[in-house]
C-alpha cells in the first residue's frame, strides 16, 4: 500500500523525498560521509536505497533556500518484537521506521538539519503506522537534543536508540 510522501517545509529548509536515479547532486554529501568508498560503491549503495522506495523505505533530502542539498536521511520500514522495547512477554511485532543513515553537511547547519530530517521522518513513520523510530548511534552530540525534546519516549538498547512515535493510550 504505497503512500504519497509530500514535501515538508521548515524555516530555511525544505525536506523532500528523493526519487531521482541521478545521485550526482548528492555526491558531495555522500563522499563526505563515506570518504573511503569509491564512487561505484556509493552509487551501488544509493541504487539499493532508491530501489526500496515507498512501502519498504526511502530517502529524504534537505535543501536550503538556495536549493543546495545540505542533508540526506535514508530510512527503511521493519518489524521488531515489542518485548525488546517494552520488556513484556508479548511476542507481538510492531512496525518501526529505521534510520539507516543521516548525513548533515556543514557544522553550522548540522543540528538544524539533523532535527528537521528526524522530525520529518517521524511524520512518515506515523503515516505508515510505525510505533517506534530506531536511530543509529550518533557521535556528534545530536542525541542529546533528541533526549531533551523527546524525554520519556526514548529507550536505549545496546548501540541503538528508539523513540516512541505514538503517545501512550
Short mmCIF file of C-alpha atoms in Angstrom, two decimals:
data_model
loop_
_atom_site.label_atom_id
_atom_site.label_comp_id
_atom_site.label_asym_id
_atom_site.label_seq_id
_atom_site.Cartn_x
_atom_site.Cartn_y
_atom_site.Cartn_z
CA UNK A 1 0.00 0.00 0.00
CA UNK A 2 2.06 2.93 -1.28
CA UNK A 3 1.51 6.33 0.29
CA UNK A 4 2.48 9.65 -1.24
CA UNK A 5 5.03 11.47 0.89
CA UNK A 6 4.86 15.18 0.37
CA UNK A 7 7.42 17.88 1.00
CA UNK A 8 7.97 19.23 4.50
CA UNK A 9 8.72 22.93 4.69
CA UNK A 10 10.55 24.46 7.66
CA UNK A 11 12.07 27.94 8.03
CA UNK A 12 15.15 27.92 5.81
CA UNK A 13 14.87 24.24 4.84
CA UNK A 14 12.78 22.12 2.51
CA UNK A 15 12.65 18.38 3.12
CA UNK A 16 11.70 16.33 0.07
CA UNK A 17 11.59 12.66 -0.85
CA UNK A 18 14.44 11.98 -3.28
CA UNK A 19 13.16 9.94 -6.21
CA UNK A 20 15.66 10.64 -8.96
CA UNK A 21 18.02 7.86 -10.04
CA UNK A 22 20.63 10.59 -10.64
CA UNK A 23 22.68 10.68 -7.43
CA UNK A 24 25.28 13.12 -8.80
CA UNK A 25 23.69 16.12 -7.00
CA UNK A 26 24.15 14.24 -3.70
CA UNK A 27 27.73 13.07 -4.28
CA UNK A 28 29.30 15.89 -2.26
CA UNK A 29 27.41 14.86 0.88
CA UNK A 30 27.83 11.15 0.20
CA UNK A 31 31.58 11.46 -0.40
CA UNK A 32 31.88 13.38 2.87
CA UNK A 33 30.05 10.60 4.75
CA UNK A 34 31.89 7.74 3.03
CA UNK A 35 35.41 9.11 2.35
CA UNK A 36 36.95 5.65 1.84
CA UNK A 37 34.30 4.45 -0.60
CA UNK A 38 34.73 4.58 -4.36
CA UNK A 39 32.17 6.38 -6.49
CA UNK A 40 30.96 2.97 -7.72
CA UNK A 41 30.42 1.73 -4.16
CA UNK A 42 28.50 4.89 -3.24
CA UNK A 43 26.40 4.52 -6.40
CA UNK A 44 25.61 0.88 -5.57
CA UNK A 45 24.56 1.81 -2.04
CA UNK A 46 22.30 4.61 -3.26
CA UNK A 47 20.81 2.46 -6.02
CA UNK A 48 19.91 -0.11 -3.35
CA UNK A 49 18.38 2.61 -1.14
CA UNK A 50 16.44 4.08 -4.08
CA UNK A 51 15.10 0.64 -5.00
CA UNK A 52 13.46 0.42 -1.55
CA UNK A 53 11.25 3.49 -2.11
CA UNK A 54 7.72 3.77 -0.74
CA UNK A 55 6.47 0.77 1.26
CA UNK A 56 9.86 -0.56 2.37
CA UNK A 57 11.80 2.70 2.80
CA UNK A 58 13.05 5.82 1.12
CA UNK A 59 15.35 8.81 1.07
CA UNK A 60 14.70 12.32 2.34
CA UNK A 61 16.87 15.25 1.34
CA UNK A 62 17.19 18.64 2.96
CA UNK A 63 17.70 21.68 0.74
CA UNK A 64 18.42 25.19 1.90
CA UNK A 65 16.75 28.30 0.47
CA UNK A 66 19.27 28.34 -2.39
CA UNK A 67 18.25 24.73 -3.26
CA UNK A 68 21.63 23.28 -2.23
CA UNK A 69 21.49 19.80 -0.73
CA UNK A 70 22.53 20.08 2.93
CA UNK A 71 21.32 16.74 4.32
CA UNK A 72 20.24 13.19 3.49
CA UNK A 73 18.30 10.66 5.56
CA UNK A 74 17.90 7.06 4.42
CA UNK A 75 15.20 5.01 6.14
CA UNK A 76 13.58 1.60 5.97
CA UNK A 77 10.45 0.10 7.49
CA UNK A 78 10.89 -3.03 9.57
CA UNK A 79 9.20 -5.03 12.29
CA UNK A 80 10.55 -5.81 15.74
CA UNK A 81 9.32 -7.82 18.72
CA UNK A 82 7.59 -5.48 21.16
CA UNK A 83 9.19 -7.43 24.03
CA UNK A 84 12.58 -5.97 23.08
CA UNK A 85 11.34 -2.44 23.68
CA UNK A 86 8.76 -2.74 26.39
CA UNK A 87 10.13 -5.60 28.50
CA UNK A 88 6.87 -7.51 28.29
CA UNK A 89 6.49 -11.16 27.47
CA UNK A 90 4.46 -10.10 24.47
CA UNK A 91 5.54 -11.65 21.17
CA UNK A 92 3.63 -9.03 19.21
CA UNK A 93 5.52 -7.48 16.31
CA UNK A 94 5.39 -3.72 15.83
CA UNK A 95 6.25 -1.58 12.84
CA UNK A 96 9.25 0.69 13.16
CA UNK A 97 10.97 3.23 10.92
CA UNK A 98 14.72 2.64 10.98
CA UNK A 99 17.10 5.50 10.23
CA UNK A 100 19.84 3.75 8.30
CA UNK A 101 21.94 6.82 7.60
CA UNK A 102 21.73 10.52 8.34
CA UNK A 103 24.13 12.97 6.74
CA UNK A 104 24.18 16.69 7.50
CA UNK A 105 26.58 18.96 5.66
CA UNK A 106 28.14 21.92 7.41
CA UNK A 107 28.79 22.11 11.15
CA UNK A 108 26.90 25.42 11.20
CA UNK A 109 23.63 23.84 10.00
CA UNK A 110 24.23 20.34 11.32
CA UNK A 111 21.91 20.42 14.36
CA UNK A 112 19.09 22.16 12.48
CA UNK A 113 19.32 19.78 9.50
CA UNK A 114 19.57 16.76 11.81
CA UNK A 115 16.50 17.70 13.85
CA UNK A 116 14.48 18.68 10.77
CA UNK A 117 15.21 15.39 8.99
CA UNK A 118 14.39 13.40 12.14
CA UNK A 119 11.11 15.29 12.65
CA UNK A 120 10.14 14.74 9.00
CA UNK A 121 10.92 11.02 9.18
CA UNK A 122 8.82 10.77 12.37
CA UNK A 123 5.86 12.11 10.40
CA UNK A 124 6.48 9.46 7.74
CA UNK A 125 6.73 6.76 10.41
CA UNK A 126 3.36 7.81 11.85
CA UNK A 127 1.88 7.86 8.34
CA UNK A 128 2.97 4.22 7.96
CA UNK A 129 1.62 3.21 11.41
CA UNK A 130 5.05 2.79 12.99
CA UNK A 131 5.15 2.72 16.78
CA UNK A 132 8.88 3.45 17.14
CA UNK A 133 11.79 5.04 15.31
CA UNK A 134 15.14 3.29 15.53
CA UNK A 135 18.21 5.50 15.38
CA UNK A 136 21.86 4.60 14.93
CA UNK A 137 24.48 5.62 17.46
CA UNK A 138 25.30 9.28 16.79
CA UNK A 139 28.74 10.54 17.80
CA UNK A 140 28.16 14.27 17.27
CA UNK A 141 26.04 15.16 20.31
CA UNK A 142 22.74 15.37 18.39
CA UNK A 143 21.33 12.56 20.51
CA UNK A 144 21.32 14.94 23.49
CA UNK A 145 18.99 17.27 21.55
CA UNK A 146 16.65 14.35 20.88
CA UNK A 147 16.78 13.23 24.51
CA UNK A 148 15.69 16.66 25.74
CA UNK A 149 12.98 17.07 23.10
CA UNK A 150 11.54 13.57 23.43
CA UNK A 151 12.16 12.98 27.13
CA UNK A 152 10.23 9.98 28.41
CA UNK A 153 9.80 8.50 24.91
CA UNK A 154 13.42 7.40 24.35
CA UNK A 155 14.71 3.90 25.03
CA UNK A 156 18.32 2.80 24.59
CA UNK A 157 19.04 -0.80 23.70
CA UNK A 158 22.72 -1.52 23.09
CA UNK A 159 24.02 0.58 20.22
CA UNK A 160 20.56 1.64 19.08
CA UNK A 161 18.16 4.25 20.37
CA UNK A 162 14.38 4.06 19.96
CA UNK A 163 11.83 6.87 20.13
CA UNK A 164 8.19 6.02 20.75
CA UNK A 165 6.20 7.73 17.98
CA UNK A 166 2.71 7.30 19.33
CA UNK A 167 1.54 8.70 22.64
CA UNK A 168 0.62 6.18 25.32
CA UNK A 169 -3.08 5.40 25.46
#
